[in-house]
Short mmCIF file of C-alpha atoms in Angstrom, two decimals:
data_model
loop_
_atom_site.label_atom_id
_atom_site.label_comp_id
_atom_site.label_asym_id
_atom_site.label_seq_id
_atom_site.Cartn_x
_atom_site.Cartn_y
_atom_site.Cartn_z
CA MET W 1028 6.98 35.67 -16.80
CA SER W 1029 3.84 34.13 -15.26
CA GLU W 1030 1.46 31.36 -16.32
CA LYS W 1031 -1.92 30.53 -14.77
CA TYR W 1032 -3.19 27.07 -13.87
CA ASP W 1033 -5.98 25.51 -11.85
CA LEU W 1034 -3.59 23.03 -10.28
CA VAL W 1035 0.20 22.86 -10.12
CA ILE W 1036 1.59 19.42 -9.30
CA ILE W 1037 5.12 19.16 -7.92
CA GLY W 1038 6.61 15.76 -8.74
CA GLY W 1039 6.66 13.57 -11.84
CA GLY W 1040 6.52 10.06 -10.36
CA LEU W 1041 3.49 7.80 -10.45
CA ALA W 1042 1.56 9.86 -7.87
CA GLY W 1043 2.18 13.10 -9.75
CA MET W 1044 1.29 11.53 -13.09
CA ALA W 1045 -1.87 10.01 -11.65
CA ALA W 1046 -2.89 13.35 -10.16
CA ALA W 1047 -2.27 15.03 -13.52
CA PHE W 1048 -4.45 12.43 -15.21
CA PHE W 1049 -7.33 12.76 -12.72
CA ALA W 1050 -7.11 16.56 -12.97
CA SER W 1051 -7.07 16.58 -16.78
CA GLN W 1052 -9.93 14.09 -16.80
CA ARG W 1053 -11.91 16.71 -14.87
CA LYS W 1054 -10.94 19.52 -17.25
CA LEU W 1055 -8.53 21.29 -14.89
CA GLN W 1056 -5.73 23.36 -16.40
CA THR W 1057 -2.74 21.50 -14.98
CA ALA W 1058 1.04 21.87 -14.84
CA VAL W 1059 3.53 19.27 -13.61
CA VAL W 1060 6.92 20.43 -12.29
CA ALA W 1061 9.41 17.55 -12.25
CA SER W 1062 13.04 18.12 -11.37
CA THR W 1063 13.92 14.45 -11.89
CA ALA W 1064 12.58 11.54 -13.92
CA GLY W 1065 10.76 10.35 -10.81
CA GLY W 1066 10.68 6.84 -9.45
CA LEU W 1067 9.22 5.19 -12.53
CA LEU W 1068 12.64 4.36 -13.98
CA PHE W 1069 13.34 2.38 -10.82
CA ALA W 1070 9.98 0.61 -10.81
CA SER W 1071 9.44 -2.91 -12.09
CA GLY W 1072 6.39 -1.86 -14.09
CA VAL W 1073 3.94 -3.94 -12.04
CA LEU W 1074 1.27 -2.17 -9.97
CA ASP W 1075 0.80 -3.09 -6.31
CA LEU W 1076 -2.36 -2.48 -4.28
CA LEU W 1077 -1.50 -4.20 -1.00
CA GLY W 1078 0.60 -7.31 -0.64
CA ILE W 1079 1.90 -7.44 2.94
CA HIS W 1080 0.33 -6.60 6.30
CA PRO W 1081 1.44 -6.59 9.07
CA ILE W 1082 5.01 -6.02 7.94
CA GLY W 1083 6.51 -7.74 10.99
CA GLU W 1084 4.54 -10.92 10.34
CA GLN W 1085 5.08 -10.75 6.56
CA ARG W 1086 1.49 -11.85 6.04
CA CYS W 1087 0.80 -12.00 2.33
CA TRP W 1088 -2.76 -11.24 1.18
CA THR W 1089 -4.40 -13.04 -1.72
CA ASN W 1090 -7.31 -10.60 -1.59
CA PRO W 1091 -5.82 -7.10 -1.20
CA TRP W 1092 -9.20 -5.57 -0.32
CA GLN W 1093 -9.43 -7.80 2.75
CA GLY W 1094 -5.86 -6.79 3.58
CA ILE W 1095 -6.77 -3.11 3.31
CA ALA W 1096 -9.71 -3.61 5.66
CA ALA W 1097 -7.36 -5.22 8.20
CA LEU W 1098 -4.80 -2.44 7.66
CA ARG W 1099 -7.37 0.24 8.39
CA ARG W 1100 -8.32 -1.49 11.63
CA ASP W 1101 -4.70 -1.94 12.74
CA CYS W 1102 -3.25 1.33 11.42
CA PRO W 1103 -6.00 3.98 11.38
CA LYS W 1104 -3.49 6.70 10.38
CA HIS W 1105 -2.43 4.89 7.20
CA PRO W 1106 -3.42 6.95 4.10
CA TYR W 1107 -5.67 4.11 2.92
CA ALA W 1108 -7.87 4.91 5.94
CA LEU W 1109 -8.60 8.30 4.34
CA VAL W 1110 -9.93 6.89 1.07
CA ALA W 1111 -13.19 4.97 0.65
CA ASP W 1112 -13.09 1.61 -1.14
CA SER W 1113 -15.35 3.01 -3.86
CA ASP W 1114 -12.88 5.85 -4.58
CA LEU W 1115 -9.94 3.47 -4.43
CA ALA W 1116 -11.60 1.14 -6.96
CA ALA W 1117 -12.60 4.08 -9.18
CA SER W 1118 -9.03 5.39 -9.23
CA TRP W 1119 -7.74 2.04 -10.51
CA GLN W 1120 -10.49 1.66 -13.08
CA GLU W 1121 -9.97 5.13 -14.54
CA PHE W 1122 -6.20 4.87 -14.56
CA LEU W 1123 -5.95 1.40 -16.14
CA GLN W 1124 -8.48 2.39 -18.78
CA PHE W 1125 -6.40 5.46 -19.60
CA LEU W 1126 -3.25 3.34 -19.98
CA ALA W 1127 -5.07 0.81 -22.16
CA GLN W 1128 -6.22 3.60 -24.46
CA GLY W 1129 -2.54 4.44 -24.86
CA GLY W 1130 -1.69 0.82 -25.79
CA LEU W 1131 -0.37 -0.18 -22.36
CA HIS W 1132 -2.52 -3.04 -21.10
CA TYR W 1133 -2.46 -4.48 -17.60
CA GLN W 1134 -3.88 -7.81 -16.48
CA GLY W 1135 -4.78 -9.52 -13.22
CA ARG W 1136 -7.49 -11.45 -11.41
CA THR W 1137 -10.64 -9.73 -10.19
CA ASN W 1138 -10.13 -8.59 -6.59
CA HIS W 1139 -7.07 -10.82 -6.20
CA ASN W 1140 -3.32 -10.45 -6.19
CA VAL W 1141 -1.16 -12.53 -8.52
CA THR W 1142 2.38 -13.91 -8.24
CA LEU W 1143 5.24 -13.66 -10.72
CA ILE W 1144 8.94 -14.46 -10.67
CA THR W 1145 11.45 -11.63 -10.54
CA GLY W 1146 14.85 -11.24 -12.18
CA PHE W 1147 16.35 -12.92 -9.11
CA GLY W 1148 14.04 -15.92 -9.29
CA THR W 1149 12.17 -14.82 -6.18
CA LEU W 1150 8.40 -14.46 -6.05
CA LYS W 1151 6.57 -11.14 -6.05
CA THR W 1152 2.96 -10.56 -5.10
CA THR W 1153 1.25 -7.75 -6.95
CA PHE W 1154 -2.16 -6.62 -8.18
CA ARG W 1155 -1.78 -5.89 -11.88
CA VAL W 1156 1.02 -6.77 -14.31
CA PRO W 1157 1.77 -5.56 -17.85
CA ARG W 1158 0.29 -7.88 -20.45
CA THR W 1159 3.86 -8.68 -21.53
CA MET W 1160 4.38 -10.43 -18.15
CA TRP W 1161 1.00 -12.15 -17.86
CA PRO W 1162 1.95 -15.49 -19.56
CA GLY W 1163 4.63 -15.84 -16.89
CA VAL W 1164 2.00 -15.50 -14.14
CA LEU W 1165 -0.07 -18.28 -15.73
CA GLY W 1166 3.03 -20.36 -16.45
CA LEU W 1167 4.04 -20.26 -12.79
CA LEU W 1168 0.51 -21.18 -11.74
CA GLU W 1169 0.36 -24.15 -14.12
CA LYS W 1170 4.05 -25.14 -13.73
CA LYS W 1171 4.57 -25.11 -17.48
CA ASP W 1172 7.88 -26.13 -19.06
CA ALA W 1173 9.67 -22.86 -19.70
CA LEU W 1174 12.99 -21.73 -21.10
CA ILE W 1175 14.54 -18.66 -19.42
CA VAL W 1176 16.87 -16.61 -21.63
CA ASP W 1177 19.52 -14.10 -20.65
CA PHE W 1178 22.24 -12.36 -22.67
CA LYS W 1179 26.01 -12.23 -22.34
CA GLY W 1180 27.15 -8.99 -20.77
CA MET W 1181 23.75 -8.15 -19.33
CA LYS W 1182 23.98 -6.90 -15.78
CA GLU W 1183 21.97 -8.22 -12.82
CA PHE W 1184 19.91 -10.71 -14.81
CA ARG W 1185 21.03 -14.34 -14.79
CA ALA W 1186 18.77 -17.03 -16.21
CA SER W 1187 20.65 -19.71 -14.25
CA GLN W 1188 20.07 -17.81 -11.00
CA ILE W 1189 16.36 -17.47 -11.76
CA VAL W 1190 16.06 -21.20 -12.49
CA GLU W 1191 17.97 -22.15 -9.34
CA ASN W 1192 16.07 -19.84 -7.00
CA ALA W 1193 12.64 -20.55 -8.49
CA ARG W 1194 13.13 -24.34 -8.63
CA PRO W 1195 11.11 -25.09 -5.42
CA VAL W 1196 8.00 -23.39 -6.84
CA TRP W 1197 8.57 -23.79 -10.58
CA PRO W 1198 10.72 -26.90 -11.17
CA SER W 1199 10.24 -27.16 -14.95
CA LEU W 1200 12.51 -24.23 -15.89
CA ARG W 1201 15.65 -24.34 -18.05
CA ALA W 1202 18.24 -21.61 -18.52
CA VAL W 1203 20.18 -20.52 -21.57
CA THR W 1204 22.57 -17.63 -22.20
CA LEU W 1205 22.74 -16.12 -25.68
CA SER W 1206 24.75 -13.44 -27.42
CA PHE W 1207 22.58 -10.38 -27.87
CA PRO W 1208 21.75 -10.09 -31.61
CA PHE W 1209 23.10 -6.54 -31.88
CA GLY W 1210 26.49 -5.06 -31.11
CA PHE W 1211 27.20 -1.99 -28.98
CA PRO W 1212 30.83 -1.16 -29.89
CA GLY W 1213 32.30 1.20 -27.35
CA ALA W 1214 29.01 1.64 -25.52
CA GLU W 1215 27.66 0.12 -22.33
CA ARG W 1216 25.11 -2.62 -22.85
CA HIS W 1217 22.22 -1.41 -20.72
CA ASN W 1218 18.51 -2.22 -20.71
CA VAL W 1219 17.27 0.84 -22.58
CA ALA W 1220 19.78 0.44 -25.45
CA MET W 1221 18.91 -3.25 -25.78
CA ALA W 1222 15.19 -2.46 -25.79
CA GLN W 1223 15.72 0.13 -28.49
CA ALA W 1224 17.70 -2.33 -30.60
CA LEU W 1225 14.94 -4.97 -30.41
CA GLN W 1226 12.52 -2.59 -32.09
CA SER W 1227 14.38 -3.33 -35.32
CA PRO W 1228 12.66 -6.17 -37.28
CA GLU W 1229 16.08 -7.47 -38.35
CA VAL W 1230 17.39 -7.67 -34.77
CA LEU W 1231 14.15 -9.28 -33.58
CA THR W 1232 14.37 -11.91 -36.32
CA ARG W 1233 18.00 -12.68 -35.41
CA LEU W 1234 16.91 -13.18 -31.79
CA ALA W 1235 14.10 -15.51 -32.86
CA SER W 1236 16.53 -17.49 -35.01
CA SER W 1237 18.94 -17.97 -32.10
CA ILE W 1238 16.17 -19.14 -29.73
CA ARG W 1239 14.25 -21.45 -32.10
CA PRO W 1240 16.73 -24.39 -32.03
CA LEU W 1241 16.74 -24.34 -28.21
CA VAL W 1242 13.00 -24.57 -27.58
CA GLY W 1243 12.75 -28.35 -27.10
CA GLN W 1244 9.76 -29.16 -24.87
CA ALA W 1245 9.37 -25.58 -23.64
CA GLU W 1246 5.82 -24.23 -23.63
CA LEU W 1247 6.94 -20.71 -22.75
CA ILE W 1248 10.00 -18.51 -23.24
CA GLY W 1249 10.91 -16.02 -20.51
CA VAL W 1250 13.12 -13.05 -21.41
CA PRO W 1251 14.24 -9.94 -19.49
CA SER W 1252 11.85 -6.99 -19.72
CA ILE W 1253 13.72 -5.28 -22.56
CA VAL W 1254 11.62 -6.18 -25.61
CA GLY W 1255 11.11 -2.72 -27.05
CA LEU W 1256 10.56 0.74 -25.66
CA GLN W 1257 7.24 0.92 -27.48
CA ARG W 1258 4.92 -1.73 -28.93
CA ALA W 1259 6.26 -4.37 -26.56
CA GLU W 1260 3.13 -6.51 -26.80
CA LYS W 1261 3.37 -6.57 -30.59
CA LEU W 1262 7.10 -7.35 -30.55
CA LEU W 1263 6.56 -10.28 -28.18
CA ALA W 1264 3.75 -11.55 -30.40
CA GLU W 1265 6.06 -11.38 -33.41
CA LEU W 1266 8.72 -13.32 -31.51
CA ALA W 1267 6.14 -15.94 -30.52
CA GLU W 1268 4.99 -16.31 -34.11
CA GLN W 1269 8.54 -16.75 -35.41
CA VAL W 1270 9.59 -19.22 -32.69
CA GLY W 1271 6.25 -21.01 -32.27
CA VAL W 1272 6.07 -20.60 -28.48
CA PRO W 1273 4.56 -17.77 -26.34
CA PHE W 1274 7.00 -15.30 -24.75
CA PHE W 1275 6.80 -13.37 -21.50
CA GLU W 1276 8.89 -10.69 -19.86
CA ILE W 1277 10.53 -10.98 -16.44
CA PRO W 1278 11.17 -7.75 -14.48
CA ALA W 1279 14.83 -6.72 -14.77
CA MET W 1280 16.92 -4.33 -12.71
CA PRO W 1281 16.83 -0.52 -13.35
CA PRO W 1282 16.77 1.36 -15.51
CA SER W 1283 13.37 -0.21 -15.89
CA VAL W 1284 12.09 -0.49 -19.45
CA PRO W 1285 8.49 -1.22 -18.30
CA GLY W 1286 8.77 1.85 -16.05
CA LEU W 1287 10.00 3.91 -18.99
CA ARG W 1288 7.10 2.67 -21.12
CA LEU W 1289 4.71 3.74 -18.37
CA LYS W 1290 6.33 7.15 -18.05
CA GLU W 1291 6.39 7.85 -21.79
CA THR W 1292 2.82 6.67 -22.28
CA LEU W 1293 1.56 8.90 -19.48
CA GLU W 1294 3.58 11.94 -20.52
CA GLY W 1295 2.58 11.59 -24.15
CA ARG W 1296 -1.11 11.18 -23.52
CA LEU W 1297 -1.27 13.88 -20.84
CA THR W 1298 0.60 16.35 -23.03
CA SER W 1299 -1.91 15.77 -25.81
CA ARG W 1300 -4.63 16.65 -23.29
CA GLY W 1301 -2.99 19.97 -22.57
CA VAL W 1302 -1.10 19.14 -19.37
CA ARG W 1303 2.03 21.31 -19.23
CA PHE W 1304 5.21 19.47 -18.18
CA LEU W 1305 8.12 21.50 -16.83
CA THR W 1306 10.67 18.69 -16.77
CA GLY W 1307 14.14 19.26 -15.39
CA ARG W 1308 12.87 22.33 -13.52
CA ARG W 1309 12.74 22.63 -9.77
CA ALA W 1310 9.93 24.14 -7.71
CA VAL W 1311 11.98 26.24 -5.31
CA ALA W 1312 9.21 28.02 -3.41
CA VAL W 1313 5.47 28.39 -3.01
CA GLN W 1314 4.23 31.93 -2.46
CA THR W 1315 1.46 32.09 0.11
CA ARG W 1316 -0.87 34.55 1.74
CA GLN W 1317 -2.29 33.63 5.09
CA ARG W 1318 -3.47 30.01 4.58
CA HIS W 1319 -3.61 30.16 0.83
CA CYS W 1320 -1.06 29.11 -1.82
CA GLN W 1321 -0.97 31.62 -4.65
CA SER W 1322 1.90 30.66 -6.94
CA VAL W 1323 4.84 28.32 -7.45
CA ILE W 1324 8.29 29.62 -8.39
CA VAL W 1325 10.07 27.31 -10.81
CA ARG W 1326 13.75 27.55 -11.65
CA GLY W 1327 16.24 25.91 -13.96
CA GLU W 1328 19.55 26.94 -15.42
CA HIS W 1329 19.05 30.49 -16.76
CA TYR W 1330 15.34 30.04 -16.23
CA GLU W 1331 12.68 31.24 -13.80
CA LYS W 1332 8.93 31.15 -14.10
CA VAL W 1333 6.05 31.92 -11.76
CA LEU W 1334 3.05 29.62 -12.00
CA THR W 1335 -0.05 31.31 -10.60
CA THR W 1336 -2.50 28.70 -9.38
CA ARG W 1337 -5.69 27.95 -7.48
CA GLY W 1338 -4.16 24.86 -5.88
CA VAL W 1339 -0.84 23.10 -5.29
CA LEU W 1340 -0.38 19.35 -5.00
CA LEU W 1341 2.82 17.91 -3.55
CA ALA W 1342 3.80 14.60 -5.14
CA SER W 1343 7.48 15.13 -4.54
CA GLY W 1344 8.19 11.74 -2.96
CA ARG W 1345 10.66 11.18 -0.17
CA PHE W 1346 14.44 11.44 -0.44
CA LEU W 1347 14.94 10.23 -4.02
CA GLY W 1348 12.29 12.59 -5.37
CA GLY W 1349 13.43 15.48 -3.22
CA GLY W 1350 10.28 15.84 -1.13
CA LEU W 1351 12.15 15.22 2.12
CA ARG W 1352 15.72 16.00 3.09
CA ALA W 1353 17.70 14.86 6.07
CA GLU W 1354 19.51 17.40 8.20
CA ARG W 1355 21.79 16.52 11.08
CA GLY W 1356 19.10 15.72 13.59
CA ARG W 1357 15.79 15.89 11.76
CA LEU W 1358 13.89 15.39 8.55
CA CYS W 1359 12.54 18.43 6.68
CA GLU W 1360 9.95 18.94 3.97
CA ALA W 1361 11.98 20.52 1.18
CA ILE W 1362 9.77 23.24 -0.33
CA LEU W 1363 7.45 24.78 2.27
CA GLY W 1364 9.14 23.58 5.46
CA LEU W 1365 6.00 21.72 6.53
CA PRO W 1366 6.04 19.68 9.75
CA VAL W 1367 7.27 16.13 9.16
CA TYR W 1368 6.06 13.19 11.23
CA GLN W 1369 9.29 11.43 12.28
CA PRO W 1370 11.10 9.70 15.15
CA GLN W 1371 12.03 12.09 17.94
CA THR W 1372 15.79 11.62 17.59
CA ARG W 1373 18.17 10.56 14.82
CA GLU W 1374 19.18 7.52 16.89
CA GLN W 1375 15.60 6.26 16.51
CA TRP W 1376 15.57 6.44 12.72
CA HIS W 1377 16.81 2.88 12.26
CA ARG W 1378 16.60 -0.40 14.14
CA GLN W 1379 19.69 -2.40 15.07
CA ARG W 1380 19.42 -4.84 12.17
CA PHE W 1381 19.50 -3.33 8.67
CA LEU W 1382 17.29 -6.11 7.27
CA ASP W 1383 14.82 -6.05 10.15
CA PRO W 1384 11.56 -7.43 8.66
CA ARG W 1385 9.58 -4.73 10.46
CA GLY W 1386 11.41 -2.03 8.50
CA HIS W 1387 12.71 1.14 10.18
CA PRO W 1388 10.83 3.99 11.87
CA ILE W 1389 12.22 6.43 9.28
CA ASN W 1390 10.35 4.47 6.60
CA GLN W 1391 7.07 5.75 8.04
CA ALA W 1392 8.15 9.39 8.18
CA GLY W 1393 6.40 11.96 6.03
CA LEU W 1394 3.58 14.48 5.98
CA ALA W 1395 0.49 13.87 8.08
CA VAL W 1396 -2.66 14.99 6.26
CA ASP W 1397 -6.29 15.62 7.11
CA ARG W 1398 -9.22 13.80 5.49
CA PHE W 1399 -8.98 16.15 2.49
CA MET W 1400 -5.31 15.18 1.90
CA ARG W 1401 -4.10 18.59 3.14
CA PRO W 1402 -0.83 18.60 5.15
CA ILE W 1403 -1.22 19.33 8.85
CA GLY W 1404 0.50 22.49 10.09
CA CYS W 1405 2.21 23.20 13.39
CA ASP W 1406 -1.10 24.26 14.98
CA GLY W 1407 -2.77 20.93 14.23
CA HIS W 1408 -4.95 22.33 11.42
CA CYS W 1409 -4.35 22.17 7.68
CA ALA W 1410 -1.27 24.22 6.80
CA TYR W 1411 -2.89 25.76 3.69
CA GLU W 1412 -6.47 25.44 2.49
CA ASN W 1413 -5.49 24.71 -1.12
CA LEU W 1414 -2.35 22.62 -0.57
CA PHE W 1415 -2.54 18.82 -0.93
CA ALA W 1416 -0.02 15.99 -0.56
CA VAL W 1417 -0.08 12.51 -2.07
CA GLY W 1418 1.92 9.33 -2.61
CA SER W 1419 5.05 8.25 -0.79
CA LEU W 1420 5.51 11.70 0.77
CA LEU W 1421 2.75 10.83 3.22
CA ALA W 1422 3.40 9.60 6.76
CA HIS W 1423 2.27 6.40 8.51
CA GLN W 1424 2.99 4.05 5.62
CA ASP W 1425 5.88 1.93 4.33
CA TRP W 1426 4.85 1.38 0.73
CA MET W 1427 7.92 -0.64 -0.18
CA ARG W 1428 7.49 -3.29 2.50
CA MET W 1429 3.69 -3.27 2.35
CA LYS W 1430 3.76 -3.63 -1.45
CA CYS W 1431 1.23 -0.82 -1.83
CA GLY W 1432 3.13 1.86 -3.80
CA ALA W 1433 0.90 2.14 -6.87
CA GLY W 1434 -2.29 1.85 -4.85
CA LEU W 1435 -1.10 4.57 -2.49
CA ALA W 1436 -0.24 6.83 -5.44
CA LEU W 1437 -3.54 6.32 -7.27
CA ALA W 1438 -5.83 6.45 -4.23
CA THR W 1439 -4.36 9.57 -2.68
CA ALA W 1440 -4.05 11.38 -6.04
CA TYR W 1441 -7.71 10.64 -6.75
CA ALA W 1442 -8.76 11.79 -3.27
CA ALA W 1443 -6.69 14.98 -3.42
CA VAL W 1444 -7.97 16.05 -6.84
CA THR W 1445 -11.54 15.35 -5.71
CA SER W 1446 -10.99 17.43 -2.56
CA PHE W 1447 -9.53 20.28 -4.60
CA ILE W 1448 -12.54 20.33 -6.92
CA ASP W 1449 -14.99 20.14 -4.00
CA SER W 1450 -13.25 23.09 -2.35
CA GLN W 1451 -13.72 25.41 -5.34
#
């Protein structure tokens, strides 16, 4: 059985979703093949543009655009060097507007990064944060009196740890641990279940009632990012109204509820636009003729489908997403066997110290692409004229240490979709 599309995207993380959005925005018939849930469930929900450069110096940039200019000078092979500032800015504007239309609002300062506290009480620099976290950004800036709440039995989120670690930069914090206002008999108490429970008005009111007597002088209440799978802004507003003090969310450990909100918002809105999602299916091969991709073979349990297409876009990530795999002595691209930029030997993959601030050479491995975002083949030219690669699969970047993951995903997805359209 065969289906026809303008563009088949392999990968359902942020880069794949962004590419699907840009393609649908330009009226392309699009399919997304996603074998896993992608990296969004492991993401904090904030969106980075560029926080750190150079990695070894740990220089933190207040203005990410100035940081990107420096990055392009110092690292001319970084994917940001392939995308003009105007396209980079347009990708963010279109994407954030799309999310806002779906009820997911992001906030920040014009052309500047902001700082928020994490679930460990450390500081994180980022570009845009969900509106549910924004009061915490302002609270940190103004050193407001704030009460940090956690719940008994919750894993990897301790209000006392946040208060202790954040004390040097935000001294007016207090911690309190409460019983969660809903029982989970016989089930594990994890973030998603707690978020689902808080969508109940009765559970939300019980939570407000348990917090109200503890407010004291607090001007803000910080809670883990589990206040509802949907309508989080409204639920936080209802809590604030019942308690009399504004609330904000603090990023918690995975599974990430803000990441799940992002994923469900994107999938829902893109599906309504006609984007076809083949979730839980694996793209096992791309059929080619000379330097042209013609179709993608997709398989699942008792399932096989051929997607005929005019273009293929790889957003398959690195190891977690399945875009790269490690063999005994080398790294391989998993679907087409494309050349992978990597250290010459396995011994060179990592430095001596695991926590080396410069990161490891393997972190910069991936696909090298030309200025049209097409992977480079063994002969030094594009491997296929209608094959594109985006996001963390690309070489010459360390998105995790540079704090540029979302920006990398949006910019390269925008550039690749534009190149595909221009090539038609």
